[in-house]
Short mmCIF file of C-alpha atoms in Angstrom, two decimals:
data_model
loop_
_atom_site.label_atom_id
_atom_site.label_comp_id
_atom_site.label_asym_id
_atom_site.label_seq_id
_atom_site.Cartn_x
_atom_site.Cartn_y
_atom_site.Cartn_z
CA MET A 1 11.54 12.33 -30.87
CA ASN A 2 10.58 8.66 -30.52
CA THR A 3 7.26 7.13 -29.39
CA SER A 4 8.79 5.88 -26.15
CA PHE A 5 9.78 9.38 -25.10
CA LEU A 6 6.45 10.91 -26.14
CA LEU A 7 4.63 8.44 -23.88
CA PHE A 8 7.14 9.15 -21.11
CA ALA A 9 6.68 12.92 -21.54
CA LEU A 10 2.93 12.43 -21.05
CA LEU A 11 2.91 9.93 -18.18
CA ASN A 12 5.93 10.87 -16.04
CA PRO A 13 5.03 14.54 -15.27
CA LEU A 14 1.37 13.60 -14.72
CA PHE A 15 2.33 10.79 -12.33
CA ALA A 16 4.72 13.08 -10.44
CA LEU A 17 2.20 15.92 -10.25
CA LEU A 18 -0.56 13.70 -8.87
CA ALA A 19 1.55 11.71 -6.42
CA ALA A 20 3.92 14.39 -5.09
CA PRO A 21 1.56 16.04 -2.53
CA LEU A 22 0.76 12.63 -1.00
CA TYR A 23 4.34 12.25 0.26
CA MET A 24 4.36 15.71 1.84
CA ALA A 25 1.31 14.54 3.79
CA LEU A 26 2.85 11.16 4.62
CA ILE A 27 5.96 12.77 6.13
CA ARG A 28 3.72 15.04 8.25
CA LYS A 29 1.71 11.99 9.34
CA VAL A 30 4.82 10.06 10.39
CA LYS A 31 6.09 13.08 12.35
CA ALA A 32 2.70 13.41 14.05
CA TYR A 33 2.69 9.73 15.08
CA ALA A 34 6.26 10.10 16.37
CA GLN A 35 4.95 12.91 18.63
CA TRP A 36 1.97 10.79 19.77
CA ARG A 37 -0.47 12.84 17.72
CA LYS A 38 -2.94 11.70 15.09
CA GLY A 39 -2.01 14.39 12.58
CA PRO A 40 -3.97 15.56 9.50
CA ARG A 41 -5.51 13.11 7.02
CA LEU A 42 -3.29 11.89 4.19
CA PHE A 43 -5.43 13.62 1.59
CA GLN A 44 -5.77 16.87 3.56
CA VAL A 45 -2.96 18.41 1.51
CA TYR A 46 -5.02 17.92 -1.68
CA TYR A 47 -8.02 19.63 -0.04
CA ASP A 48 -5.77 22.51 1.05
CA LEU A 49 -4.37 22.92 -2.46
CA LYS A 50 -7.88 22.91 -3.93
CA LYS A 51 -9.04 25.52 -1.42
CA LEU A 52 -6.03 27.74 -2.13
CA MET A 53 -6.56 27.45 -5.89
CA GLN A 54 -10.08 28.85 -5.44
CA LYS A 55 -8.87 31.88 -3.48
CA GLU A 56 -7.85 35.19 -5.00
CA ALA A 57 -4.17 36.14 -4.82
CA VAL A 58 -3.41 39.33 -2.85
CA TYR A 59 -0.22 41.25 -3.63
CA SER A 60 1.92 43.61 -1.64
CA PRO A 61 1.72 47.20 -3.01
CA THR A 62 5.52 47.19 -3.33
CA SER A 63 5.62 43.99 -5.39
CA SER A 64 6.29 43.77 -9.13
CA TRP A 65 5.78 41.21 -11.88
CA VAL A 66 8.39 38.98 -10.21
CA MET A 67 6.04 38.00 -7.39
CA ARG A 68 3.24 37.20 -9.88
CA PHE A 69 5.52 35.33 -12.26
CA THR A 70 7.51 33.23 -9.75
CA PRO A 71 4.82 30.61 -8.87
CA TYR A 72 4.15 29.83 -12.54
CA LEU A 73 7.85 29.72 -13.42
CA ASN A 74 8.67 27.45 -10.46
CA LEU A 75 5.97 24.92 -11.28
CA SER A 76 6.85 24.98 -15.00
CA THR A 77 10.53 24.47 -14.22
CA LEU A 78 9.81 21.51 -11.96
CA LEU A 79 7.51 19.97 -14.59
CA VAL A 80 10.37 20.20 -17.10
CA CYS A 81 12.64 18.64 -14.46
CA SER A 82 10.20 15.73 -14.25
CA LEU A 83 11.20 14.87 -17.85
CA PHE A 84 14.74 14.28 -16.59
CA VAL A 85 13.94 11.76 -13.83
CA PRO A 86 12.33 8.45 -14.88
CA LEU A 87 9.85 7.36 -12.21
CA ILE A 88 7.67 4.68 -13.78
CA PHE A 89 9.68 3.59 -16.83
CA VAL A 90 12.91 4.52 -18.58
CA PRO A 91 12.40 5.88 -22.11
CA GLU A 92 14.87 5.82 -24.96
CA PRO A 93 17.08 8.96 -24.64
CA ALA A 94 15.85 11.87 -26.76
CA GLY A 95 16.91 15.46 -27.38
CA GLY A 96 19.48 15.62 -24.58
CA LEU A 97 16.74 15.44 -21.92
CA GLY A 98 18.03 13.72 -18.82
CA ASN A 99 21.34 15.57 -18.72
CA ILE A 100 22.44 16.16 -15.13
CA ILE A 101 23.99 19.57 -15.83
CA VAL A 102 20.77 20.95 -17.33
CA PHE A 103 18.82 19.43 -14.42
CA LEU A 104 21.01 21.24 -11.89
CA TYR A 105 20.66 24.52 -13.78
CA LEU A 106 16.88 24.16 -13.72
CA LEU A 107 16.93 23.62 -9.94
CA ALA A 108 19.17 26.68 -9.58
CA LEU A 109 16.70 28.72 -11.68
CA GLU A 110 13.84 27.65 -9.41
CA ARG A 111 15.84 28.55 -6.29
CA PHE A 112 16.86 31.93 -7.74
CA PHE A 113 13.29 32.99 -8.55
CA THR A 114 11.99 31.76 -5.18
CA ALA A 115 14.55 34.02 -3.48
CA LEU A 116 13.75 36.87 -5.87
CA GLY A 117 10.01 36.46 -5.13
CA GLY A 118 10.77 36.66 -1.40
CA LEU A 119 12.65 39.92 -1.87
CA ASP A 120 10.06 41.38 -4.21
CA ALA A 121 7.34 41.52 -1.55
CA GLY A 122 9.38 44.13 0.33
CA SER A 123 8.84 42.53 3.75
CA ALA A 124 11.53 41.93 6.35
CA PHE A 125 10.72 38.20 6.53
CA GLY A 126 11.01 37.69 2.77
CA GLY A 127 14.35 39.48 2.63
CA MET A 128 15.64 37.49 5.60
CA GLY A 129 14.60 34.14 4.05
CA SER A 130 16.04 35.03 0.63
CA SER A 131 19.31 36.16 2.17
CA ARG A 132 19.63 32.96 4.18
CA SER A 133 18.68 30.78 1.21
CA MET A 134 21.27 32.35 -1.09
CA SER A 135 23.97 32.17 1.58
CA LEU A 136 23.36 28.46 2.06
CA ALA A 137 23.08 27.89 -1.71
CA ALA A 138 26.69 29.07 -2.07
CA VAL A 139 27.68 25.99 -0.07
CA ILE A 140 25.14 23.39 -1.14
CA GLU A 141 25.34 24.00 -4.91
CA PRO A 142 29.02 22.93 -5.19
CA THR A 143 28.13 19.95 -3.01
CA MET A 144 25.28 19.03 -5.37
CA VAL A 145 27.60 19.27 -8.37
CA VAL A 146 30.14 16.95 -6.70
CA SER A 147 27.41 14.51 -5.63
CA PHE A 148 25.92 14.24 -9.11
CA ALA A 149 29.44 14.04 -10.56
CA ALA A 150 30.05 11.05 -8.28
CA LEU A 151 26.82 9.48 -9.52
CA ALA A 152 27.98 10.06 -13.11
CA PHE A 153 31.39 8.54 -12.34
CA VAL A 154 29.84 5.36 -10.97
CA LEU A 155 27.19 4.94 -13.67
CA LYS A 156 29.43 6.17 -16.54
CA SER A 157 27.00 8.71 -17.94
CA LEU A 158 25.82 12.30 -17.51
CA ASN A 159 22.31 11.34 -18.58
CA LEU A 160 19.86 10.24 -15.88
CA HIS A 161 17.89 8.16 -18.40
CA ARG A 162 20.98 6.15 -19.35
CA MET A 163 21.99 5.82 -15.68
CA PHE A 164 18.64 4.43 -14.62
CA ALA A 165 18.43 2.19 -17.69
CA LEU A 166 21.64 0.65 -16.34
CA THR A 167 20.34 0.21 -12.78
CA ALA A 168 16.78 -0.82 -13.75
CA GLY A 169 15.93 -4.42 -13.03
CA THR A 170 18.56 -4.89 -10.33
CA VAL A 171 17.49 -5.55 -6.77
CA LEU A 172 20.59 -4.13 -5.10
CA PRO A 173 22.84 -1.21 -6.16
CA ILE A 174 25.10 -2.28 -9.03
CA SER A 175 28.14 -0.85 -7.22
CA PRO A 176 28.93 -0.53 -3.47
CA THR A 177 29.96 3.08 -4.08
CA LEU A 178 26.34 3.90 -4.93
CA VAL A 179 25.60 3.44 -1.21
CA LEU A 180 28.04 6.30 -0.47
CA VAL A 181 26.43 8.46 -3.17
CA SER A 182 23.01 7.68 -1.72
CA ILE A 183 24.03 9.20 1.62
CA SER A 184 24.96 12.41 -0.22
CA LEU A 185 21.69 12.34 -2.19
CA PHE A 186 19.70 11.91 1.03
CA ILE A 187 21.40 14.97 2.56
CA ILE A 188 20.72 16.95 -0.64
CA LEU A 189 17.07 15.87 -0.48
CA ILE A 190 16.81 17.15 3.10
CA VAL A 191 18.56 20.44 2.30
CA GLU A 192 16.84 21.22 -0.99
CA THR A 193 13.36 20.59 0.37
CA GLY A 194 13.95 22.66 3.50
CA ARG A 195 13.50 19.93 6.08
CA LEU A 196 14.96 19.46 9.57
CA PRO A 197 17.73 19.92 10.64
CA VAL A 198 18.29 22.59 7.94
CA ASP A 199 14.88 24.27 8.00
CA ASN A 200 11.56 23.62 9.68
CA PRO A 201 8.66 23.62 7.21
CA ALA A 202 6.11 23.70 10.04
CA THR A 203 7.30 26.86 11.74
CA HIS A 204 6.73 30.58 11.38
CA LEU A 205 9.40 31.50 13.91
CA GLU A 206 11.68 34.25 12.66
CA LEU A 207 14.81 32.60 14.06
CA THR A 208 14.37 29.39 12.07
CA MET A 209 12.51 30.30 8.87
CA ILE A 210 14.19 30.00 5.47
CA ASN A 211 11.87 28.62 2.78
CA GLU A 212 8.67 29.56 4.61
CA ALA A 213 9.89 33.15 4.94
CA MET A 214 10.30 33.47 1.17
CA ILE A 215 6.71 32.45 0.43
CA LEU A 216 5.09 34.12 3.44
CA GLU A 217 3.65 36.96 1.32
CA GLN A 218 2.24 34.61 -1.34
CA THR A 219 -1.49 33.94 -1.17
CA GLY A 220 -4.31 32.10 -2.93
CA LYS A 221 -3.54 30.17 -6.11
CA ASN A 222 0.03 31.51 -6.18
CA LEU A 223 0.72 29.87 -2.82
CA ALA A 224 -0.92 26.65 -4.07
CA LEU A 225 1.37 26.61 -7.12
CA LEU A 226 4.45 27.17 -4.94
CA GLU A 227 3.41 24.42 -2.53
CA LEU A 228 2.81 22.07 -5.48
CA ALA A 229 6.21 22.96 -6.97
CA HIS A 230 7.85 22.28 -3.61
CA ALA A 231 6.15 18.87 -3.36
CA LEU A 232 7.19 18.09 -6.95
CA LYS A 233 10.82 18.97 -6.23
CA GLN A 234 10.84 16.69 -3.21
CA PHE A 235 9.25 13.86 -5.20
CA LEU A 236 11.82 14.13 -8.04
CA LEU A 237 14.78 14.14 -5.64
CA MET A 238 13.22 11.12 -3.90
CA GLY A 239 12.97 9.49 -7.34
CA ILE A 240 16.68 9.99 -8.03
CA LEU A 241 17.60 8.51 -4.64
CA ILE A 242 15.22 5.55 -5.06
CA ASN A 243 16.43 4.72 -8.58
CA THR A 244 20.01 4.85 -7.31
CA ILE A 245 19.77 2.72 -4.18
CA LEU A 246 16.66 0.56 -4.79
CA PRO A 247 15.89 0.39 -8.54
CA VAL A 248 14.04 -2.94 -8.41
CA GLY A 249 10.88 -2.95 -10.53
CA LEU A 250 11.71 0.05 -12.74
CA SER A 251 10.53 -0.86 -16.24
CA THR A 252 12.57 -0.24 -19.39
CA GLU A 253 9.87 -1.42 -21.77
CA ILE A 254 6.63 0.12 -23.05
CA ASP A 255 4.25 -2.45 -21.66
CA ALA A 256 1.06 -1.43 -19.84
CA GLY A 257 1.36 -4.20 -17.27
CA LYS A 258 5.03 -3.57 -16.53
CA ILE A 259 4.49 0.19 -16.32
CA ALA A 260 1.59 -0.30 -13.87
CA VAL A 261 3.70 -2.61 -11.68
CA SER A 262 6.63 -0.18 -11.88
CA ALA A 263 4.39 2.74 -10.82
CA LEU A 264 2.94 0.74 -7.92
CA LEU A 265 6.40 -0.34 -6.75
CA PHE A 266 7.67 3.23 -6.99
CA LEU A 267 4.78 4.46 -4.82
CA LEU A 268 5.63 1.81 -2.22
CA LYS A 269 9.36 2.64 -2.27
CA ALA A 270 8.59 6.36 -2.06
CA GLY A 271 6.29 5.61 0.88
CA LEU A 272 9.13 3.79 2.65
CA LEU A 273 11.49 6.69 1.98
CA ALA A 274 8.89 9.18 3.25
CA VAL A 275 8.61 7.20 6.49
CA ILE A 276 12.42 7.26 6.85
CA ILE A 277 12.45 11.03 6.26
CA GLY A 278 9.65 11.52 8.81
CA LEU A 279 11.49 9.43 11.43
CA PHE A 280 14.77 11.20 10.65
CA GLU A 281 13.12 14.61 11.11
CA SER A 282 11.54 13.45 14.35
CA SER A 283 14.91 12.40 15.76
CA VAL A 284 16.93 15.56 15.02
CA ALA A 285 16.70 19.17 16.13
CA LYS A 286 17.02 22.30 14.02
CA MET A 287 20.71 23.14 13.61
CA ARG A 288 22.01 26.65 14.19
CA LEU A 289 22.47 28.51 10.91
CA PHE A 290 26.25 28.84 11.07
CA ARG A 291 26.62 25.10 11.77
CA LEU A 292 24.73 24.01 8.65
CA PRO A 293 27.81 23.94 6.35
CA ALA A 294 29.14 21.11 8.55
CA PHE A 295 26.05 19.09 7.59
CA TYR A 296 26.63 19.77 3.88
CA VAL A 297 30.29 18.77 4.20
CA MET A 298 29.14 15.22 5.00
CA ALA A 299 27.52 15.01 1.54
CA PHE A 300 30.63 16.50 -0.04
CA PHE A 301 32.87 14.03 1.78
CA PHE A 302 30.96 10.91 0.71
CA SER A 303 30.74 12.14 -2.90
CA ALA A 304 34.43 13.03 -3.09
CA LEU A 305 35.29 9.66 -1.53
CA THR A 306 33.19 7.92 -4.20
CA ILE A 307 35.05 9.74 -6.99
CA LEU A 308 38.42 8.85 -5.46
CA ILE A 309 37.43 5.19 -5.17
CA GLU A 310 36.17 5.12 -8.76
CA VAL A 311 39.33 6.79 -10.09
CA PHE A 312 41.94 4.86 -8.14
CA ALA A 313 40.27 1.49 -7.44
#
């Protein structure tokens, strides 16, 4: 393993872990302003995580090791995923890390254990959320595979590091078809992070809950770890979208100054994307469950169209 990747393996997960909760808070803030409310402070989410980490976890008497293990596995999986998505600089490829297929399997592992943790508590809400999540996963997972395949077709690689090394330094997308892929990636970001119109992260209403239902029985530091893993997942998917559609400033060299500028630019671009997500959520309503596949089909359509253009153009 080379020096470039060792530095990347140290800085990238740390950067993602520290910055991820800020964008959960920023989206909430934008939604609050859109509803003419002041909303919580930007750093409130950090205070909440700290408070939860200091609290003791309480378990359902029907639960097993799955409920105790899931928060640690989810956060560990997402930290490994952070080695696949360059955020502040692109390292030299090493050890197969960055492969899209492995990345998708890791996300599937995280989703599977979240659903299993929801079932393990033995509550009606957990079972309902897990059932809904797995039903929707049967539709969104093939869509994700096609979307990332389209990205690989356009950028001629299955490795995210090589893809973003190709796009780094450009102001605009290197191919018009990347705009189509970006639409699919935005829909995947909304679906995978349980945001409107797919799910409502701010509700505890039985009719609308999916992700919240699966973690309803989690408490204390376990809940903090799950919330942190959720924020990390959102931040990494935002990173893939940003490096696809607006890669300007992403460094490919190990230079302290360039890495600092790259990190600052990424925070600004992520802030812009968070505002867009907040405004998007504020302008749509929760869709009925059986109509959600129609939303996913949009991502599938744009990805399939991209592949057709790349093959036949």
